[in-house]
mmCIF file of C-alpha atoms and ligand atoms in Angstrom:
data_model
loop_
_atom_site.group_PDB
_atom_site.id
_atom_site.type_symbol
_atom_site.label_atom_id
_atom_site.label_comp_id
_atom_site.label_asym_id
_atom_site.label_seq_id
_atom_site.Cartn_x
_atom_site.Cartn_y
_atom_site.Cartn_z
ATOM 1 C CA UNK A 1343 148.691 -83.997 -38.967
ATOM 2 C CA UNK A 1344 145.649 -84.979 -40.713
ATOM 3 C CA UNK A 1345 143.909 -83.548 -43.841
ATOM 4 C CA UNK A 1346 141.372 -83.669 -46.688
ATOM 5 C CA UNK A 1347 142.826 -86.461 -49.164
ATOM 6 C CA UNK A 1348 144.096 -83.574 -51.525
ATOM 7 C CA UNK A 1349 146.608 -82.959 -48.503
ATOM 8 C CA UNK A 1350 149.303 -85.353 -48.637
ATOM 9 C CA UNK A 1351 151.917 -82.817 -49.432
ATOM 10 C CA UNK A 1352 150.381 -80.434 -46.776
ATOM 11 C CA UNK A 1353 150.532 -82.767 -44.181
ATOM 12 C CA UNK A 1354 154.180 -83.466 -44.716
ATOM 13 C CA UNK A 1355 155.284 -80.119 -45.062
ATOM 14 C CA UNK A 1356 153.420 -79.803 -41.478
ATOM 15 C CA UNK A 1357 155.087 -82.269 -39.834
ATOM 16 C CA UNK A 1358 158.611 -81.602 -41.310
ATOM 17 C CA UNK A 1359 158.099 -77.763 -39.766
ATOM 18 C CA UNK A 1360 156.351 -78.953 -36.617
ATOM 19 C CA UNK A 1361 158.858 -81.474 -35.461
ATOM 20 C CA UNK A 1362 161.726 -78.863 -36.211
ATOM 21 C CA UNK A 1363 159.970 -76.953 -33.581
ATOM 22 C CA UNK A 1364 157.470 -74.540 -35.440
ATOM 23 C CA UNK A 1365 154.138 -74.038 -33.814
ATOM 24 C CA UNK A 1366 151.523 -76.186 -34.957
ATOM 25 C CA UNK A 1367 149.568 -73.384 -36.563
ATOM 26 C CA UNK A 1368 152.465 -72.169 -38.940
ATOM 27 C CA UNK A 1369 153.485 -75.733 -39.813
ATOM 28 C CA UNK A 1370 149.479 -76.353 -41.103
ATOM 29 C CA UNK A 1371 149.094 -73.136 -42.455
ATOM 30 C CA UNK A 1372 152.458 -73.433 -44.592
ATOM 31 C CA UNK A 1373 150.849 -77.195 -45.385
ATOM 32 C CA UNK A 1374 148.208 -75.676 -47.157
ATOM 33 C CA UNK A 1375 149.899 -72.898 -48.900
ATOM 34 C CA UNK A 1376 151.137 -75.454 -51.172
ATOM 35 C CA UNK A 1377 147.862 -76.386 -52.283
ATOM 36 C CA UNK A 1378 146.481 -72.919 -52.409
ATOM 37 C CA UNK A 1379 149.162 -72.374 -54.992
ATOM 38 C CA UNK A 1380 148.422 -75.456 -57.389
ATOM 39 C CA UNK A 1381 147.140 -74.330 -60.388
ATOM 40 C CA UNK A 1382 145.721 -78.325 -61.053
ATOM 41 C CA UNK A 1383 143.868 -78.034 -57.545
ATOM 42 C CA UNK A 1384 140.707 -76.155 -58.770
ATOM 43 C CA UNK A 1385 138.881 -76.368 -55.436
ATOM 44 C CA UNK A 1386 141.558 -73.886 -53.433
ATOM 45 C CA UNK A 1387 143.048 -70.917 -53.473
ATOM 46 C CA UNK A 1388 145.193 -70.046 -57.665
ATOM 47 C CA UNK A 1389 143.284 -71.786 -59.911
ATOM 48 C CA UNK A 1390 140.094 -72.126 -58.079
ATOM 49 C CA UNK A 1391 136.831 -72.535 -60.425
ATOM 50 C CA UNK A 1392 134.910 -68.799 -59.551
ATOM 51 C CA UNK A 1393 131.853 -67.567 -58.854
ATOM 52 C CA UNK A 1394 128.679 -67.615 -61.421
ATOM 53 C CA UNK A 1395 130.410 -63.631 -62.580
ATOM 54 C CA UNK A 1396 133.782 -65.410 -63.064
ATOM 55 C CA UNK A 1397 135.624 -64.049 -60.155
ATOM 56 C CA UNK A 1398 137.638 -66.363 -57.848
ATOM 57 C CA UNK A 1399 136.415 -65.518 -54.151
ATOM 58 C CA UNK A 1400 138.273 -67.385 -51.482
ATOM 59 C CA UNK A 1401 137.148 -68.270 -47.780
ATOM 60 C CA UNK A 1402 139.763 -69.336 -45.061
ATOM 61 C CA UNK A 1403 140.009 -69.823 -41.218
ATOM 62 C CA UNK A 1404 142.578 -71.153 -38.570
ATOM 63 C CA UNK A 1405 142.509 -71.752 -34.832
ATOM 64 C CA UNK A 1406 145.495 -72.131 -32.826
ATOM 65 C CA UNK A 1407 144.705 -74.344 -29.954
ATOM 66 C CA UNK A 1408 147.265 -73.017 -27.069
ATOM 67 C CA UNK A 1409 145.646 -69.559 -26.968
ATOM 68 C CA UNK A 1410 141.918 -70.628 -28.742
ATOM 69 C CA UNK A 1411 142.664 -67.367 -31.013
ATOM 70 C CA UNK A 1412 140.748 -67.660 -34.391
ATOM 71 C CA UNK A 1413 141.263 -65.652 -37.745
ATOM 72 C CA UNK A 1414 139.169 -65.740 -40.785
ATOM 73 C CA UNK A 1415 138.449 -64.395 -44.217
ATOM 74 C CA UNK A 1416 135.564 -64.711 -46.822
ATOM 75 C CA UNK A 1417 134.751 -63.788 -50.172
ATOM 76 C CA UNK A 1418 138.438 -62.411 -50.116
ATOM 77 C CA UNK A 1419 139.815 -61.822 -54.014
ATOM 78 C CA UNK A 1420 143.019 -61.588 -55.586
ATOM 79 C CA UNK A 1421 145.002 -62.938 -52.862
ATOM 80 C CA UNK A 1422 147.107 -66.460 -53.411
ATOM 81 C CA UNK A 1423 147.103 -67.653 -49.903
ATOM 82 C CA UNK A 1424 143.735 -66.360 -48.078
ATOM 83 C CA UNK A 1425 145.110 -69.031 -44.915
ATOM 84 C CA UNK A 1426 148.111 -66.790 -44.258
ATOM 85 C CA UNK A 1427 145.203 -63.441 -44.239
ATOM 86 C CA UNK A 1428 143.479 -65.955 -41.820
ATOM 87 C CA UNK A 1429 146.427 -66.209 -39.674
ATOM 88 C CA UNK A 1430 147.220 -62.412 -39.666
ATOM 89 C CA UNK A 1431 143.304 -62.085 -38.228
ATOM 90 C CA UNK A 1432 143.980 -64.065 -35.465
ATOM 91 C CA UNK A 1433 147.347 -62.657 -34.494
ATOM 92 C CA UNK A 1434 147.456 -58.897 -35.800
ATOM 93 C CA UNK A 1435 143.454 -58.060 -35.203
ATOM 94 C CA UNK A 1436 141.131 -58.384 -32.444
ATOM 95 C CA UNK A 1437 138.659 -59.508 -34.623
ATOM 96 C CA UNK A 1438 137.999 -63.200 -36.080
ATOM 97 C CA UNK A 1439 136.356 -62.638 -39.255
ATOM 98 C CA UNK A 1440 137.221 -60.008 -42.192
ATOM 99 C CA UNK A 1441 135.715 -60.391 -45.528
ATOM 100 C CA UNK A 1442 135.332 -58.842 -48.967
ATOM 101 C CA UNK A 1443 136.657 -55.441 -49.675
ATOM 102 C CA UNK A 1444 137.919 -54.964 -45.986
ATOM 103 C CA UNK A 1445 139.453 -58.538 -46.222
ATOM 104 C CA UNK A 1446 141.455 -57.444 -49.184
ATOM 105 C CA UNK A 1447 142.241 -54.039 -47.354
ATOM 106 C CA UNK A 1448 143.413 -55.893 -44.436
ATOM 107 C CA UNK A 1449 146.004 -58.075 -46.661
ATOM 108 C CA UNK A 1450 147.163 -55.378 -48.695
ATOM 109 C CA UNK A 1451 147.689 -53.018 -45.358
ATOM 110 C CA UNK A 1452 149.982 -55.938 -44.704
ATOM 111 C CA UNK A 1453 152.126 -56.142 -47.953
ATOM 112 C CA UNK A 1454 150.059 -58.621 -50.059
ATOM 113 C CA UNK A 1455 150.430 -58.377 -53.499
ATOM 114 C CA UNK A 1456 146.721 -58.387 -56.011
ATOM 115 C CA UNK A 1457 147.283 -61.086 -58.070
ATOM 116 C CA UNK A 1458 144.148 -62.373 -60.715
ATOM 117 C CA UNK A 1459 143.694 -66.267 -59.558
ATOM 118 C CA UNK A 1460 141.342 -67.227 -62.154
ATOM 119 C CA UNK A 1461 143.782 -69.152 -64.792
ATOM 120 C CA UNK A 1462 143.187 -69.658 -68.165
ATOM 121 C CA UNK A 1463 141.809 -73.565 -67.240
ATOM 122 C CA UNK A 1464 139.301 -72.259 -64.724
ATOM 123 C CA UNK A 1465 138.481 -69.272 -67.278
ATOM 124 C CA UNK A 1466 137.141 -71.866 -70.185
ATOM 125 C CA UNK A 1467 135.394 -74.328 -67.910
ATOM 126 C CA UNK A 1468 133.550 -71.347 -66.498
ATOM 127 C CA UNK A 1469 133.044 -70.082 -69.617
ATOM 128 C CA UNK A 1470 131.815 -73.653 -71.274
ATOM 129 C CA UNK A 1471 129.429 -73.702 -68.207
ATOM 130 C CA UNK A 1472 128.149 -70.205 -68.827
ATOM 131 C CA UNK A 1473 127.024 -71.349 -72.400
ATOM 132 C CA UNK A 1474 125.511 -74.154 -71.561
ATOM 133 C CA UNK A 1475 123.458 -72.957 -68.655
ATOM 134 C CA UNK A 1476 120.292 -72.047 -71.449
ATOM 135 C CA UNK A 1477 119.332 -72.576 -74.658
ATOM 136 C CA UNK A 1478 117.646 -69.104 -74.571
ATOM 137 C CA UNK A 1479 120.198 -66.996 -74.068
ATOM 138 C CA UNK A 1480 122.873 -65.135 -75.742
ATOM 139 C CA UNK A 1481 125.805 -67.067 -75.082
ATOM 140 C CA UNK A 1482 126.755 -69.838 -77.437
ATOM 141 C CA UNK A 1483 129.049 -72.774 -77.073
ATOM 142 C CA UNK A 1484 131.589 -73.070 -79.977
ATOM 143 C CA UNK A 1485 130.658 -74.383 -83.209
ATOM 144 C CA UNK A 1486 130.776 -77.772 -83.996
ATOM 145 C CA UNK A 1487 128.728 -78.353 -81.260
ATOM 146 C CA UNK A 1488 130.955 -79.863 -78.634
ATOM 147 C CA UNK A 1489 130.430 -83.322 -76.994
ATOM 148 C CA UNK A 1490 129.465 -81.616 -73.709
ATOM 149 C CA UNK A 1491 126.067 -81.028 -75.252
ATOM 150 C CA UNK A 1492 123.274 -82.474 -73.229
ATOM 151 C CA UNK A 1493 125.778 -82.504 -70.272
ATOM 152 C CA UNK A 1494 125.862 -79.083 -69.310
ATOM 153 C CA UNK A 1495 121.750 -79.155 -69.461
ATOM 154 C CA UNK A 1496 121.486 -76.481 -66.412
ATOM 155 C CA UNK A 1497 119.683 -79.020 -64.610
ATOM 156 C CA UNK A 1498 123.036 -80.933 -63.681
ATOM 157 C CA UNK A 1499 124.195 -77.420 -61.830
ATOM 158 C CA UNK A 1500 120.863 -77.832 -59.602
ATOM 159 C CA UNK A 1501 120.408 -81.421 -58.926
ATOM 160 C CA UNK A 1502 121.524 -82.207 -55.331
ATOM 161 C CA UNK A 1503 121.717 -85.390 -56.350
ATOM 162 C CA UNK A 1504 125.012 -84.645 -58.219
ATOM 163 C CA UNK A 1505 126.772 -82.461 -55.476
ATOM 164 C CA UNK A 1506 128.739 -85.204 -54.118
ATOM 165 C CA UNK A 1507 131.985 -85.180 -55.923
ATOM 166 C CA UNK A 1508 134.600 -83.940 -53.283
ATOM 167 C CA UNK A 1509 137.925 -81.808 -55.299
ATOM 168 C CA UNK A 1510 138.401 -81.279 -58.629
ATOM 169 C CA UNK A 1511 142.012 -81.984 -59.722
ATOM 170 C CA UNK A 1512 142.650 -80.482 -63.223
ATOM 171 C CA UNK A 1513 144.852 -83.761 -64.741
ATOM 172 C CA UNK A 1514 145.747 -81.412 -68.031
ATOM 173 C CA UNK A 1515 143.059 -83.246 -70.277
ATOM 174 C CA UNK A 1516 141.221 -81.642 -73.230
ATOM 175 C CA UNK A 1517 139.430 -78.688 -71.770
ATOM 176 C CA UNK A 1518 135.939 -79.892 -73.130
ATOM 177 C CA UNK A 1519 136.511 -83.168 -71.455
ATOM 178 C CA UNK A 1520 137.319 -81.235 -68.029
ATOM 179 C CA UNK A 1521 134.516 -78.910 -68.714
ATOM 180 C CA UNK A 1522 132.247 -81.975 -69.293
ATOM 181 C CA UNK A 1523 133.656 -83.327 -66.228
ATOM 182 C CA UNK A 1524 132.755 -80.266 -64.065
ATOM 183 C CA UNK A 1525 128.976 -80.089 -65.483
ATOM 184 C CA UNK A 1526 128.189 -83.618 -65.304
ATOM 185 C CA UNK A 1527 129.098 -83.861 -61.335
ATOM 186 C CA UNK A 1528 129.536 -80.184 -59.842
ATOM 187 C CA UNK A 1529 132.799 -79.783 -57.597
ATOM 188 C CA UNK A 1530 132.961 -78.875 -54.645
ATOM 189 C CA UNK A 1531 136.630 -79.146 -52.619
ATOM 190 C CA UNK A 1532 138.398 -77.525 -49.822
ATOM 191 C CA UNK A 1533 141.759 -78.236 -47.818
ATOM 192 C CA UNK A 1534 141.474 -78.929 -44.661
ATOM 193 C CA UNK A 1535 144.502 -79.635 -42.499
ATOM 194 C CA UNK A 1536 144.677 -80.397 -38.364
ATOM 195 C CA UNK A 1537 147.852 -81.168 -36.514
ATOM 196 C CA UNK A 1538 149.089 -81.599 -33.224
ATOM 197 C CA UNK A 1539 152.857 -81.254 -31.547
ATOM 198 C CA UNK A 1540 154.340 -83.860 -29.227
ATOM 199 C CA UNK A 1541 153.536 -81.683 -26.417
ATOM 200 C CA UNK A 1542 149.835 -82.147 -27.475
ATOM 201 C CA UNK A 1543 148.972 -78.799 -28.996
ATOM 202 C CA UNK A 1544 146.600 -78.488 -31.521
ATOM 203 C CA UNK A 1545 145.907 -76.112 -34.653
ATOM 204 C CA UNK A 1546 143.774 -76.288 -37.877
ATOM 205 C CA UNK A 1547 143.124 -74.584 -40.868
ATOM 206 C CA UNK A 1548 140.536 -74.408 -43.912
ATOM 207 C CA UNK A 1549 140.894 -73.094 -47.110
ATOM 208 C CA UNK A 1550 139.040 -73.158 -50.515
ATOM 209 C CA UNK A 1551 137.567 -71.305 -53.189
ATOM 210 C CA UNK A 1552 134.025 -72.477 -52.617
ATOM 211 C CA UNK A 1553 131.560 -73.594 -54.398
ATOM 212 C CA UNK A 1554 132.185 -73.524 -58.219
ATOM 213 C CA UNK A 1555 129.996 -71.151 -59.791
ATOM 214 C CA UNK A 1556 128.311 -69.745 -56.791
ATOM 215 C CA UNK A 1557 126.477 -67.167 -56.095
ATOM 216 C CA UNK A 1558 128.792 -63.854 -55.444
ATOM 217 C CA UNK A 1559 128.789 -63.159 -52.098
ATOM 218 C CA UNK A 1560 128.357 -66.436 -50.942
ATOM 219 C CA UNK A 1561 130.369 -67.735 -47.921
ATOM 220 C CA UNK A 1562 130.475 -71.479 -47.083
ATOM 221 C CA UNK A 1563 131.401 -73.261 -44.054
ATOM 222 C CA UNK A 1564 135.268 -73.323 -44.637
ATOM 223 C CA UNK A 1565 135.895 -69.508 -42.547
ATOM 224 C CA UNK A 1566 133.143 -70.348 -40.085
ATOM 225 C CA UNK A 1567 135.065 -71.240 -36.537
ATOM 226 C CA UNK A 1568 132.548 -74.090 -35.223
ATOM 227 C CA UNK A 1569 131.367 -75.601 -38.605
ATOM 228 C CA UNK A 1570 134.590 -75.462 -41.410
ATOM 229 C CA UNK A 1571 136.990 -76.283 -38.194
ATOM 230 C CA UNK A 1572 137.405 -76.221 -34.679
ATOM 231 C CA UNK A 1573 139.816 -76.659 -32.094
ATOM 232 C CA UNK A 1574 139.971 -77.269 -28.317
ATOM 233 C CA UNK A 1575 143.864 -77.509 -27.066
ATOM 234 C CA UNK A 1576 142.176 -80.070 -24.485
ATOM 235 C CA UNK A 1577 140.272 -82.142 -25.959
ATOM 236 C CA UNK A 1578 141.408 -82.275 -30.109
ATOM 237 C CA UNK A 1579 140.533 -80.930 -33.169
ATOM 238 C CA UNK A 1580 138.076 -81.146 -36.731
ATOM 239 C CA UNK A 1581 137.620 -79.655 -39.612
ATOM 240 C CA UNK A 1582 135.858 -80.342 -43.138
ATOM 241 C CA UNK A 1583 135.276 -80.345 -46.616
ATOM 242 C CA UNK A 1584 131.803 -80.809 -48.828
ATOM 243 C CA UNK A 1585 128.775 -79.307 -48.519
ATOM 244 C CA UNK A 1586 129.217 -76.225 -46.735
ATOM 245 C CA UNK A 1587 125.450 -75.396 -46.381
ATOM 246 C CA UNK A 1588 124.846 -78.676 -44.439
ATOM 247 C CA UNK A 1589 127.749 -78.101 -41.715
ATOM 248 C CA UNK A 1590 126.939 -74.465 -41.451
ATOM 249 C CA UNK A 1591 123.510 -75.662 -40.120
ATOM 250 C CA UNK A 1592 124.443 -78.221 -37.908
ATOM 251 C CA UNK A 1593 128.005 -76.236 -36.515
ATOM 252 C CA UNK A 1594 129.598 -79.916 -36.870
ATOM 253 C CA UNK A 1595 133.280 -79.162 -36.090
ATOM 254 C CA UNK A 1596 132.496 -77.690 -32.801
ATOM 255 C CA UNK A 1597 129.988 -80.654 -32.273
ATOM 256 C CA UNK A 1598 132.623 -83.304 -32.495
ATOM 257 C CA UNK A 1599 135.279 -82.114 -30.794
ATOM 258 C CA UNK A 1600 132.267 -81.674 -27.832
ATOM 259 C CA UNK A 1601 131.618 -85.315 -28.219
ATOM 260 C CA UNK A 1602 134.917 -86.201 -28.068
ATOM 261 C CA UNK A 1603 135.189 -84.300 -24.850
ATOM 262 C CA UNK A 1604 132.248 -86.240 -23.929
ATOM 263 C CA UNK A 1605 134.297 -89.421 -24.252
ATOM 264 C CA UNK A 1606 133.717 -90.624 -28.164
ATOM 265 C CA UNK A 1607 136.095 -92.475 -30.012
ATOM 266 C CA UNK A 1608 137.067 -89.873 -33.209
ATOM 267 C CA UNK A 1609 135.160 -92.090 -35.870
ATOM 268 C CA UNK A 1610 132.331 -92.275 -33.591
ATOM 269 C CA UNK A 1611 132.324 -88.604 -32.803
ATOM 270 C CA UNK A 1612 132.496 -87.767 -36.610
ATOM 271 C CA UNK A 1613 129.735 -90.507 -37.569
ATOM 272 C CA UNK A 1614 127.471 -88.879 -35.085
ATOM 273 C CA UNK A 1615 127.904 -85.389 -36.899
ATOM 274 C CA UNK A 1616 126.690 -86.740 -39.863
ATOM 275 C CA UNK A 1617 123.947 -88.715 -38.542
ATOM 276 C CA UNK A 1618 122.617 -85.408 -37.262
ATOM 277 C CA UNK A 1619 123.351 -83.437 -40.408
ATOM 278 C CA UNK A 1620 121.242 -86.836 -42.144
ATOM 279 C CA UNK A 1621 118.283 -86.038 -40.149
ATOM 280 C CA UNK A 1622 118.196 -82.648 -40.530
ATOM 281 C CA UNK A 1623 118.434 -82.127 -44.404
ATOM 282 C CA UNK A 1624 115.553 -80.846 -46.541
ATOM 283 C CA UNK A 1625 113.966 -83.818 -48.500
ATOM 284 C CA UNK A 1626 114.978 -81.685 -51.807
ATOM 285 C CA UNK A 1627 118.482 -82.931 -51.120
ATOM 286 C CA UNK A 1628 117.956 -86.520 -49.828
ATOM 287 C CA UNK A 1629 118.194 -89.540 -52.905
ATOM 288 C CA UNK A 1630 115.799 -92.283 -53.198
ATOM 289 C CA UNK A 1631 116.209 -94.219 -50.145
ATOM 290 C CA UNK A 1632 116.241 -90.987 -47.958
ATOM 291 C CA UNK A 1633 119.932 -90.293 -47.542
ATOM 292 C CA UNK A 1634 121.580 -87.213 -48.084
ATOM 293 C CA UNK A 1635 122.833 -87.072 -52.055
ATOM 294 C CA UNK A 1636 125.728 -84.700 -51.156
ATOM 295 C CA UNK A 1637 129.122 -85.361 -49.584
ATOM 296 C CA UNK A 1638 130.318 -84.086 -46.465
ATOM 297 C CA UNK A 1639 133.460 -84.920 -44.709
ATOM 298 C CA UNK A 1640 134.977 -84.541 -41.462
ATOM 299 C CA UNK A 1641 138.997 -85.035 -40.238
ATOM 300 C CA UNK A 1642 139.424 -85.154 -36.555
ATOM 301 C CA UNK A 1643 142.049 -85.908 -34.127
ATOM 302 C CA UNK A 1644 141.772 -86.293 -30.245
ATOM 303 C CA UNK A 1645 144.272 -85.543 -27.964
ATOM 304 C CA UNK A 1646 145.802 -88.692 -27.181
ATOM 305 C CA UNK A 1647 146.402 -89.548 -30.940
ATOM 306 C CA UNK A 1648 143.890 -91.513 -32.184
ATOM 307 C CA UNK A 1649 142.381 -89.739 -35.509
ATOM 308 C CA UNK A 1650 139.631 -90.565 -38.026
ATOM 309 C CA UNK A 1651 138.225 -89.141 -41.048
ATOM 310 C CA UNK A 1652 134.779 -89.858 -41.605
ATOM 311 C CA UNK A 1653 132.251 -89.362 -44.730
ATOM 312 C CA UNK A 1654 128.334 -89.211 -45.636
ATOM 313 C CA UNK A 1655 128.755 -91.487 -48.197
ATOM 314 C CA UNK A 1656 130.707 -93.701 -50.791
ATOM 315 C CA UNK A 1657 134.503 -94.213 -50.419
ATOM 316 C CA UNK A 1658 137.029 -91.622 -50.173
ATOM 317 C CA UNK A 1659 140.798 -91.428 -48.332
ATOM 318 C CA UNK A 1660 142.068 -88.539 -46.189
ATOM 319 C CA UNK A 1661 145.887 -87.447 -45.854
ATOM 320 C CA UNK A 1662 148.169 -88.433 -42.974
ATOM 321 C CA UNK A 1663 151.660 -88.026 -41.512
ATOM 322 C CA UNK A 1664 152.690 -89.373 -38.505
ATOM 323 C CA UNK A 1665 155.523 -90.934 -37.583
ATOM 324 C CA UNK A 1666 155.142 -93.717 -39.726
ATOM 325 C CA UNK A 1667 155.263 -91.490 -42.365
ATOM 326 C CA UNK A 1668 152.811 -89.695 -45.078
ATOM 327 C CA UNK A 1669 150.030 -91.691 -46.650
ATOM 328 C CA UNK A 1670 146.599 -92.262 -47.292
ATOM 329 C CA UNK A 1671 143.645 -93.901 -44.973
ATOM 330 C CA UNK A 1672 140.319 -94.843 -45.846
ATOM 331 C CA UNK A 1673 137.473 -92.511 -44.651
ATOM 332 C CA UNK A 1674 134.775 -94.521 -42.648
ATOM 333 C CA UNK A 1675 131.384 -93.816 -44.821
ATOM 334 C CA UNK A 1676 127.930 -93.203 -43.123
ATOM 335 C CA UNK A 1677 125.993 -94.403 -45.928
HETATM 336 N N1 LIG B 1435 133.178 -76.805 -47.903
HETATM 337 C C1 LIG B 1435 133.349 -75.906 -48.635
HETATM 338 C C2 LIG B 1435 132.370 -74.854 -48.944
HETATM 339 O O1 LIG B 1435 131.153 -75.229 -49.072
HETATM 340 C C3 LIG B 1435 133.595 -76.766 -49.839
HETATM 341 C C4 LIG B 1435 133.613 -78.233 -50.151
HETATM 342 O O2 LIG B 1435 134.220 -78.384 -49.419
HETATM 343 O O3 LIG B 1435 133.790 -79.092 -50.769
HETATM 344 O O4 LIG B 1435 132.515 -73.716 -49.402
#
């Protein structure tokens, strides 16, 4: 089992279930459910940072290697486990992707209860962001001036140079400090988990609250088959976290699986798709060295059991559980 860095418990859970004989897809979905329900992970599910209107909108997709079936939901609101709804789209409809109101109605038809996913902490961070967007509108930050002044200058949210921190974990710090952290580095975050059983059957799932403070209705890469995830039971599996738009423009998870089909090692395939993204990136997204200033990661497993995690820039870790246990390993970076 392989997952993004926030997926240690997810890979462990998936491994336990799959080695006990459960279907790989059931295992990886149950794994990511642990993160969807964790209010401290502010990039996924309950507790995720909302869109610019203060509404949590979630994206998720899953794919089942043995049948090559896929299911996904995008912009779904008020449902704590969007990955479970994606799995129902896969098994219980003749479709692949349901969005917005239709996705919610489908979830309700299957007995999911609606609940408010915006935690008080996420609401306060969103509010502070809103109050710091402009000093010529009517939203005022509390007096005395918080230390966030000058940090939430609006620019940081639009400057792609800041768009590379992955994930946002709430350590319970003072809310002003948390808001400051968010405003300094616009967080992205998601969990992806891919798994393979001892017979070589693969499956994968990706789930997210997407880009914090996004335009309502924005759909990222996570629920798009071929971008946020893809698997082929003959080859392996790949999934992603990071700047969704870059992944959508290059269909990287599909491309990476195809590169592994042509004989590439998982790390090589992952670095090659990152290179394509880098070569296709708009100049406004590049740093002074001409490199993408944003973060993007891929997690790959190949049918022979080889695996890798790769990242566009900097250091980072991904999660693994296999017969040697549960651990973090280092991402290989392009820049
Ligand atoms: N890929 C996600 C999205 O673009 C966000 C992330 O993983 O950081 O919605």
